[in-house]
Short mmCIF file of C-alpha atoms and ligand atoms in Angstrom, two decimals:
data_model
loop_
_atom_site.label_atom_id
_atom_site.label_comp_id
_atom_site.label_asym_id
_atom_site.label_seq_id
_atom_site.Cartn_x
_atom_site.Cartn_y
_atom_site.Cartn_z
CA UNK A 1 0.00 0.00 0.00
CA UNK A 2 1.58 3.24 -1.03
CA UNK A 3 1.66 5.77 1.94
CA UNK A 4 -0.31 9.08 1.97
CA UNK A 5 2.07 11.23 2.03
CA UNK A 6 5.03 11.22 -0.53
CA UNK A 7 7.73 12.91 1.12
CA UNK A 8 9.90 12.88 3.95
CA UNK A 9 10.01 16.34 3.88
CA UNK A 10 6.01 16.63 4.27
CA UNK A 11 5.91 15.37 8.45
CA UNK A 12 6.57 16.94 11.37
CA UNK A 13 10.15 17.49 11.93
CA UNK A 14 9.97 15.98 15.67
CA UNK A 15 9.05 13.11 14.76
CA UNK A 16 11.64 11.96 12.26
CA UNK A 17 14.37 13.41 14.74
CA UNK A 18 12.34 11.15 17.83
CA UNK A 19 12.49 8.10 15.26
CA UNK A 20 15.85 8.06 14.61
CA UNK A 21 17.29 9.60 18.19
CA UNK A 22 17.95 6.10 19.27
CA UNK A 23 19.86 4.26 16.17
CA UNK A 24 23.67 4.55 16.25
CA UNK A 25 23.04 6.04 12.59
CA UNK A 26 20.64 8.09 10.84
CA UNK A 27 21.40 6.54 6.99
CA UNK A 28 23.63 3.94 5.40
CA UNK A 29 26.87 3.99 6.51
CA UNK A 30 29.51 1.41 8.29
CA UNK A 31 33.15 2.38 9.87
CA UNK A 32 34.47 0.51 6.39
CA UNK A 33 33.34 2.84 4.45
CA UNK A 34 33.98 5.68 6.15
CA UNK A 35 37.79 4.18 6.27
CA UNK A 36 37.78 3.64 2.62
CA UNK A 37 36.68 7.00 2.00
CA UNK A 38 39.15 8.78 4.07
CA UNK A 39 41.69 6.64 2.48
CA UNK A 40 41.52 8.67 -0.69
CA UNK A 41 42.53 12.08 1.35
CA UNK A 42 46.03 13.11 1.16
CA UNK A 43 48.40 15.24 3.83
CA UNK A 44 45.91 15.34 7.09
CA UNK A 45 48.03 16.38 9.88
CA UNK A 46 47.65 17.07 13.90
CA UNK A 47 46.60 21.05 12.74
CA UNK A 48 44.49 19.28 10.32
CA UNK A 49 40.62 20.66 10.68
CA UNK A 50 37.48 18.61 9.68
CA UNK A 51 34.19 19.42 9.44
CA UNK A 52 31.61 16.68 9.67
CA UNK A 53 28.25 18.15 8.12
CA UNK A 54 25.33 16.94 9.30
CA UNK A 55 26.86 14.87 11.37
CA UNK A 56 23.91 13.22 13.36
CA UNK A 57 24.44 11.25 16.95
CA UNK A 58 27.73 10.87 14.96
CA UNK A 59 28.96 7.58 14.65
CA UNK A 60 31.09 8.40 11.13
CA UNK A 61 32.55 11.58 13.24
CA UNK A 62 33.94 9.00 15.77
CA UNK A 63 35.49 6.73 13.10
CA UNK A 64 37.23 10.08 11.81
CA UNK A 65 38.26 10.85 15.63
CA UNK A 66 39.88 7.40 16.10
CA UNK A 67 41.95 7.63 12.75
CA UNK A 68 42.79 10.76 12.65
CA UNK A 69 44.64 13.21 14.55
CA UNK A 70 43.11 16.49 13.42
CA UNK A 71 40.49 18.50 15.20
CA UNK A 72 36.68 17.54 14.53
CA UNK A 73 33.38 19.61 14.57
CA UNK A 74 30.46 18.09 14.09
CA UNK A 75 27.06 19.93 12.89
CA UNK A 76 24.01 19.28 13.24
CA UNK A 77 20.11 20.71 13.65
CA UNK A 78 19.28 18.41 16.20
CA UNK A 79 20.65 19.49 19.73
CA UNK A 80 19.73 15.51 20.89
CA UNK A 81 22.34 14.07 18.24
CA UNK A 82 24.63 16.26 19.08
CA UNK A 83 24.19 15.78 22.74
CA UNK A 84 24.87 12.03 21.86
CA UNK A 85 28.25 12.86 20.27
CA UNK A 86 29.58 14.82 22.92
CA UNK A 87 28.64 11.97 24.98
CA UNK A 88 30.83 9.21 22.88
CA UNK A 89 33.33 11.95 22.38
CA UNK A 90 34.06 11.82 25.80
CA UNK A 91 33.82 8.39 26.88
CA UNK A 92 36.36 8.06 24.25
CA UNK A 93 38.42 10.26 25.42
CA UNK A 94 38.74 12.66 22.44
CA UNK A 95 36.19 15.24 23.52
CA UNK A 96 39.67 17.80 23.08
CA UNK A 97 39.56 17.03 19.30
CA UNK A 98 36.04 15.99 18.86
CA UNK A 99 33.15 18.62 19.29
CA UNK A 100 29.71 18.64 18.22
CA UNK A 101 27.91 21.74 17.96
CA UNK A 102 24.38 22.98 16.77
CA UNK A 103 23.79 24.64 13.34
CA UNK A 104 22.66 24.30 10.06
CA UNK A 105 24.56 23.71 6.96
CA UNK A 106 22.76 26.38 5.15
CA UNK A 107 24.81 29.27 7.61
CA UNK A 108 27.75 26.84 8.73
CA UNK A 109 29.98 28.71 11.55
CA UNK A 110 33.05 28.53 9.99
CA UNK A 111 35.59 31.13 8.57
CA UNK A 112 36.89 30.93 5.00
CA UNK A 113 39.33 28.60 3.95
CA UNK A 114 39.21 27.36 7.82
CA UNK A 115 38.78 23.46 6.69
CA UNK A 116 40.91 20.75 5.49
CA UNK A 117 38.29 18.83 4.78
CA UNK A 118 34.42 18.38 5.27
CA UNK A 119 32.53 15.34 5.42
CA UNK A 120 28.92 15.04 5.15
CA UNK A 121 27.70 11.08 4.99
CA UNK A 122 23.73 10.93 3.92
CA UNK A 123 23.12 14.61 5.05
CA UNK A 124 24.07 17.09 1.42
CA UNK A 125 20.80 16.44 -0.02
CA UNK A 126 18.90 18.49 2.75
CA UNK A 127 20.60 21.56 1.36
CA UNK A 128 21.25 19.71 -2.15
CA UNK A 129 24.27 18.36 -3.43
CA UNK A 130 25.00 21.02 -6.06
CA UNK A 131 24.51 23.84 -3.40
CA UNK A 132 26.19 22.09 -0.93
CA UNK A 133 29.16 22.03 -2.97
CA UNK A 134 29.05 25.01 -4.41
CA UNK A 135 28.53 26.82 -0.56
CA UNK A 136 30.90 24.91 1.08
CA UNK A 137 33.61 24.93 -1.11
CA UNK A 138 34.41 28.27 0.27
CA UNK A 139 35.32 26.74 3.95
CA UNK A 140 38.31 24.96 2.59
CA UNK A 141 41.56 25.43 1.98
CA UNK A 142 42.81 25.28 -1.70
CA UNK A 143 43.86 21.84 -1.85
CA UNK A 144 41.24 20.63 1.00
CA UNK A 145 38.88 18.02 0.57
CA UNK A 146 35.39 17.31 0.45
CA UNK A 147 33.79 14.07 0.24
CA UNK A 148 30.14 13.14 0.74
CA UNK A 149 27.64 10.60 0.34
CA UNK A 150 24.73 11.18 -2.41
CA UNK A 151 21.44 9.06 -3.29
CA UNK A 152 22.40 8.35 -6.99
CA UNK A 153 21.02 6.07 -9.81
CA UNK A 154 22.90 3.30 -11.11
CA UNK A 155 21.29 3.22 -14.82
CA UNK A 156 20.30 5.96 -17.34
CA UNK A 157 16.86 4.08 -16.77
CA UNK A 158 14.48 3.31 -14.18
CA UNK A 159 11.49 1.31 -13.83
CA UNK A 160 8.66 3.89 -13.22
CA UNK A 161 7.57 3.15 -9.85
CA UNK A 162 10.74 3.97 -7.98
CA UNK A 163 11.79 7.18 -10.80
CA UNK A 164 8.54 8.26 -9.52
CA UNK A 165 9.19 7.81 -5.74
CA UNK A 166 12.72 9.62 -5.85
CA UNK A 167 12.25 12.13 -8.23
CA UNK A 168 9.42 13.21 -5.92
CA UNK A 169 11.46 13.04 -2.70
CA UNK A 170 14.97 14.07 -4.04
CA UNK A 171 14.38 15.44 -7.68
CA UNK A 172 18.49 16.27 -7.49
CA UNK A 173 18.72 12.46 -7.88
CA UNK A 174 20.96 11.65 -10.96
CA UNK A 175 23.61 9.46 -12.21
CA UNK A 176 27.16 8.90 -11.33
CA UNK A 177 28.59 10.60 -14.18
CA UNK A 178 26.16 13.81 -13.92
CA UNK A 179 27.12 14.19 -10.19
CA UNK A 180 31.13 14.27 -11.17
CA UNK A 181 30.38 16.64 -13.55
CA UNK A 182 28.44 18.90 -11.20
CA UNK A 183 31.56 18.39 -8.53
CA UNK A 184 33.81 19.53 -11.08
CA UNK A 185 31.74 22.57 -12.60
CA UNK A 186 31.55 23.28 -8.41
CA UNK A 187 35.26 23.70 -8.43
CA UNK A 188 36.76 20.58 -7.12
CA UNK A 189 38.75 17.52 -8.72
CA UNK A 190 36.82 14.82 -8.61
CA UNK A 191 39.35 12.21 -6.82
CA UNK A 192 37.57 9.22 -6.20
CA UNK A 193 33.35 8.04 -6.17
CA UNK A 194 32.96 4.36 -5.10
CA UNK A 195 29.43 2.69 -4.41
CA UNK A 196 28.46 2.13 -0.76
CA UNK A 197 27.69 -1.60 0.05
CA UNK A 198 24.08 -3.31 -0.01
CA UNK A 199 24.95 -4.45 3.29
CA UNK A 200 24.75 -0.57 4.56
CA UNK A 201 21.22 -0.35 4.06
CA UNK A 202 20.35 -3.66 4.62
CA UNK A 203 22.12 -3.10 8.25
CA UNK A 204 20.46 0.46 8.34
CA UNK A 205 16.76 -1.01 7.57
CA UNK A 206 17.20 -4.10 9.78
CA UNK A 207 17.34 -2.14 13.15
CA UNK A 208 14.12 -0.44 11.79
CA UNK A 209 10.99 -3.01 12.57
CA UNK A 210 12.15 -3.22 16.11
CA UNK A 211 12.67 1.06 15.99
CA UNK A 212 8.90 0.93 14.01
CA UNK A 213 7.45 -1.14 17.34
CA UNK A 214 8.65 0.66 19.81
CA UNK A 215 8.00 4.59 17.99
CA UNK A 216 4.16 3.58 17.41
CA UNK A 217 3.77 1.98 21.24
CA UNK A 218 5.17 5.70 22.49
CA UNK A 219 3.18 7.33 20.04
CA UNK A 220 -0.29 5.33 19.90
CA UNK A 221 -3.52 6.89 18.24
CA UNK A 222 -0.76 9.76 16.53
CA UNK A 223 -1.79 9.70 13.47
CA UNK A 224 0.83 11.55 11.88
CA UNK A 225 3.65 8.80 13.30
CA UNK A 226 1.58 5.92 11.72
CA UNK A 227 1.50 8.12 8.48
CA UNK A 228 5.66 8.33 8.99
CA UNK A 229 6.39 4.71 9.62
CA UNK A 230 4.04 3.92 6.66
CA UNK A 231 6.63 6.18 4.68
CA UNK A 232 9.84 4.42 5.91
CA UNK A 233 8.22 0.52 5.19
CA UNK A 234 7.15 1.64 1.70
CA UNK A 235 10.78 2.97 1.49
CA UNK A 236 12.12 -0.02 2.79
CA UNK A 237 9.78 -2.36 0.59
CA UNK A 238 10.95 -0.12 -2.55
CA UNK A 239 14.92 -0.37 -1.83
CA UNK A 240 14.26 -4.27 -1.66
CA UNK A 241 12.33 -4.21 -4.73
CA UNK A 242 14.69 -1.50 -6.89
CA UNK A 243 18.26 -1.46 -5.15
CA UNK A 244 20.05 -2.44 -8.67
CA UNK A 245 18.69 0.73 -9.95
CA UNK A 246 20.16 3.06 -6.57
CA UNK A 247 21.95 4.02 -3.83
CA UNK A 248 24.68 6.01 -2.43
CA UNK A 249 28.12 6.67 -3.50
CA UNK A 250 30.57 8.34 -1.92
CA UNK A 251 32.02 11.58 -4.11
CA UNK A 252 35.71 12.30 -2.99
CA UNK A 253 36.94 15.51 -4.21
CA UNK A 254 39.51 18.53 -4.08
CA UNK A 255 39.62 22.19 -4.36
CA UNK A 256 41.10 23.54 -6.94
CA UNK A 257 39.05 26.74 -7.64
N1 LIG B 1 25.73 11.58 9.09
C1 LIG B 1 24.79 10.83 9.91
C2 LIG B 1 23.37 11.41 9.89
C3 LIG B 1 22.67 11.38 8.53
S1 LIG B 1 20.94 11.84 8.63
C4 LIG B 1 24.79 9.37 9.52
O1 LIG B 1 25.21 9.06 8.39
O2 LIG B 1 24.37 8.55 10.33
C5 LIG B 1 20.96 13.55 8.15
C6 LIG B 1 21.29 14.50 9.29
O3 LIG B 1 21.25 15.83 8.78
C7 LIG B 1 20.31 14.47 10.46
O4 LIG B 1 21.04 14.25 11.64
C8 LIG B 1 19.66 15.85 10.46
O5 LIG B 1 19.36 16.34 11.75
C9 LIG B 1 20.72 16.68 9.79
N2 LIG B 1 20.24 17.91 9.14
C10 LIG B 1 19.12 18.07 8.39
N3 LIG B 1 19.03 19.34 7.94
C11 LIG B 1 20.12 20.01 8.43
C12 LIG B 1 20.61 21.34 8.32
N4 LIG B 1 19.94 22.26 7.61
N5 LIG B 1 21.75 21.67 8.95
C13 LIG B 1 22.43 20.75 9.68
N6 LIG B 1 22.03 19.47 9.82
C14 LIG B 1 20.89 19.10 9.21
#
């Protein structure tokens, strides 16, 4: 049964930060890919700064804390995730280097050419990826890297059931290619794009029946959290259905402009 609404962005922002408060992640991820991707970035040193963009309870910002040596920020909307990171920050010890703070990625508190690099794993498309880029790019250092993860299609064409479904909640979703060439035109050299696993969302959408349980006992006769969870099983039942023709890739790139 197809949900009634037909985009995330259409319910109540509380309730999709409640939903995912308690997962370790907000979106596909795992520590290996993280790892691969900051495999591709050259010359980060102890004075090395990194901004992690939309960073969520932070579980990516960790994996850069633990294998890195630079200084971390964190951003995020949601004063709850970034509670959470402070939290693991400092039972890990690295709450010196690794700091999460409150904003929004649309007025990010940083000075010009401040960063080394900025990460942003399953968060660029709430501002867009092109914008993103293109507003960001100004934070880094010539030479500094960005490198992000992006819903993407896999082939020129889709069947039209989930090109409907994406186009309507992301219409910025495109292919591989077209994203490289939007990096580039955004100043940067595209270094490296590499697919992220299956296994990330199948990880991702396994925690979420027990999540979906325990969200509609807390919120019984809300109609608007039934409404939600029927969004995320449709989007569930859709990535099952669809996921040779999606998913994310990570887009490594450089400054150069
Ligand atoms: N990087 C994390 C979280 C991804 S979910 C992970 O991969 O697990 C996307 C995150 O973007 C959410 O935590 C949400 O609160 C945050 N977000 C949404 N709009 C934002 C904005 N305008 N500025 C900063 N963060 C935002």
């Amino acid at each position: 049964m197809n949900p009634k609404k037909e985009t995330i962005w259409e319910f109540d922002l509380n309730i999709i930060r409640e939903y995912f408060s308690n997962t370790d992640r907000q979106g596909p991820g795992s520590p290996e890919i993280t790892l691969k991707a900051l495999s591709f970035i050259e010359g980060l040193t102890e004075k090395s700064k990194i901004a992690d963009i939309g960073c969520g309870t932070g579980s990516q910002t960790m994996v850069l804390g633990q294998n890195t040596s630079c200084d971390i920020i964190g951003v995020d909307l949601c004063a709850n995730y970034i509670n959470q990171l402070n939290k693991k920050a400092q039972n890990q010890n690295l709450q010196d280097r690794v700091k999460g703070v409150v904003g929004n990625m649309e007025n990010l508190p940083f000075q010009e050419a401040e960063l080394d690099l900025i990460w942003s794993e399953g968060a660029i498309y709430n501002i867009g990826f092109e914008r993103g880029l293109n507003e960001w790019r100004k934070f880094l250092k010539q030479g500094g890297y960005i490198a992000v993860t992006e819903n993407t299609w896999f082939t020129e064409e889709r069947p039209a059931e989930i090109q409907y479904f994406w186009q309507k909640a992301y219409p910025e979703i495109d292919t591989i290619s077209n994203k490289v060439a939007q990096m580039q035109k955004a100043g940067y050299l595209p270094v490296a794009t590499f697919v992220v696993p299956e296994k990330c969302w199948t990880d991702y959408y396994a925690q979420q029946p027990q999540m979906q349980e325990s969200f509609l006992k807390k919120f019984k006769g809300n109609e608007s959290a039934k409404q939600f969870i029927a969004y995320q099983q449709y989007e569930m039942a859709l990535f099952r259905k669809y996921k040779s023709y999606y998913g994310y890739v990570f887009y490594i790139g450089k400054r150069i402009k």
